[in-house]
XYZ file of C-alpha atoms in Angstrom:
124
model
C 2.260 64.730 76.334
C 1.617 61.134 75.387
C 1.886 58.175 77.325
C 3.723 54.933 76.558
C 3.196 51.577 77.754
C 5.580 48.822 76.984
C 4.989 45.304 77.065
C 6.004 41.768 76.476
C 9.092 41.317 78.045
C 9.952 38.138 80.352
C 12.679 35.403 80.976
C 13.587 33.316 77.940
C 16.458 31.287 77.296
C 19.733 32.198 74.924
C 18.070 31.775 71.768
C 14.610 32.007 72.174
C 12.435 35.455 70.689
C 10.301 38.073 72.281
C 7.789 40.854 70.906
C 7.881 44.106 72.600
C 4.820 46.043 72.430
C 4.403 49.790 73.285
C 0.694 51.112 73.110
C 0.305 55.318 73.004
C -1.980 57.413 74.640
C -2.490 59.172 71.356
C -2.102 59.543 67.602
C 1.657 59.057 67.173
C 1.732 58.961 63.017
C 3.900 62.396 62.688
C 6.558 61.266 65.483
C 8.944 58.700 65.216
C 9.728 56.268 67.738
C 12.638 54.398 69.414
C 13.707 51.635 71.529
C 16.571 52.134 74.414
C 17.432 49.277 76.750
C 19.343 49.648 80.443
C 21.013 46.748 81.751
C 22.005 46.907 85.384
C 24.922 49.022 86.361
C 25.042 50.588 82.605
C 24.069 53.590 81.212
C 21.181 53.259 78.717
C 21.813 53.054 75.381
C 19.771 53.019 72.026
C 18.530 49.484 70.452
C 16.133 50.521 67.502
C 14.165 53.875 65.519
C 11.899 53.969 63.313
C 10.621 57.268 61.523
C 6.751 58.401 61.263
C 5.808 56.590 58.248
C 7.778 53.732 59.150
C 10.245 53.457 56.264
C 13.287 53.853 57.679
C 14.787 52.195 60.547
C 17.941 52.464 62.192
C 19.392 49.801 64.441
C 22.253 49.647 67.195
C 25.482 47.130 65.759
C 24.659 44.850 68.472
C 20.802 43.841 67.204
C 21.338 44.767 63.492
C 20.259 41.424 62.230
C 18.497 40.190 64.848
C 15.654 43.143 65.762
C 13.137 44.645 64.105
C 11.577 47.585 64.834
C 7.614 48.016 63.378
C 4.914 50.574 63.546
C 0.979 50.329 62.975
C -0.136 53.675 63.197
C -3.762 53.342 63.158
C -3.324 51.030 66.124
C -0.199 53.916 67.906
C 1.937 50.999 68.560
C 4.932 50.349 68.020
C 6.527 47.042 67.982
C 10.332 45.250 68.966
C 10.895 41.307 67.744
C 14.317 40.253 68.818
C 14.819 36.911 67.762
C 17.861 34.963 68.673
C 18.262 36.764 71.916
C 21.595 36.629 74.287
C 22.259 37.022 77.688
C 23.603 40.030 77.049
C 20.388 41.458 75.898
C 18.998 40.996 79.240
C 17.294 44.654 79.947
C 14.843 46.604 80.754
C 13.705 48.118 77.380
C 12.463 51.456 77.092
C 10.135 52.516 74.444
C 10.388 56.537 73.509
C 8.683 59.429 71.086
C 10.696 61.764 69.426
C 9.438 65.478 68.557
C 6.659 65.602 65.846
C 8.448 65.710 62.574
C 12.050 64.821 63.865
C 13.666 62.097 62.083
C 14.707 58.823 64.966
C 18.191 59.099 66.049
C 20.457 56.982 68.815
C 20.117 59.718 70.764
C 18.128 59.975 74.044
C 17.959 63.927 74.140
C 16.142 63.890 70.666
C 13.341 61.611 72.700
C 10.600 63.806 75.140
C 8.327 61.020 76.109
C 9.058 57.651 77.835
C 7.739 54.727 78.653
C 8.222 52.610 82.201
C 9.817 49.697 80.778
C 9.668 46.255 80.423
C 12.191 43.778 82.062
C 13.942 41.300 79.376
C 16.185 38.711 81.215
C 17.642 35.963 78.846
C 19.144 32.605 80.575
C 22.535 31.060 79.127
C-alpha cells in the first residue's frame, strides 16, 4: 500500500492560483493518479487524472481550462495548478492511486489509495 501526502493548499482570493503537491511513499510510475475534491455538505467528486506515463489527462467540465494535472515520476509526485480559482472551488482536495496498470477514470472505486487532504478555501 502506498502512502500519499498532499500539499499546498490555503486561502486565496477569487482569482488567484495554487499548486497542489502529493508526495508517494513509493515508486508510482505504473499507476495512474487522480485528484477528487469535497466541499462541505457534498459528496466528493473527481477534479483531474492523469495516466502512468503522464500523457493523457482527463479533467472534470468545471476545471477543464483552468487545471492541470502533472506527474514527475522519478520524484512520485504528482502535481495540481489551478489557476484562476473560484469560490466555488473551495475544497478539500484529495489526491488518489489507481490499480497498477489501470487507465485514470472519474471514478472513486477505480482509486485504492488516498491521501488526507489538503484544505483549498478561495475568498470572493
Amino acid at each position: 500500500q502506498v502512502q500519499l501526502v498532499e500539499s499546498g493548499g490555503g486561502m486565496v482570493q477569487a482569482g488567484d492560483s495554487l499548486r497542489l503537491s502529493c508526495a508517494t511513499s513509493a515508486q508510482i510510475f505504473s499507476r495512474s493518479m487522480g485528484w477528487f475534491r469535497q466541499a462541505p455538505g457534498k459528496d466528493r467528486e473527481f477534479v483531474a487524472g492523469i495516466n502512468w506515463r503522464g500523457d493523457s489527462t482527463i479533467y472534470a467540465d468545471s476545471v477543464k481550462g483552468r487545471f492541470t494535472i502533472s506527474r514527475v515520476n522519478v520524484e512520485n509526485t504528482v502535481y495540481l495548478k489551478m489557476n484562476n480559482l473560484k469560490p466555488e472551488d473551495t475544497a478539500l482536495y484529495y489526491c488518489a492511486a489507481a490499480r497498477q496498470n489501470d487507465p485514470a477514470t472519474i471514478f472513486e472505486y477505480d482509486y485504492t489509495d488516498w491521501g488526507q487532504g489538503t484544505q483549498v478555501t478561495v475568498s470572493s
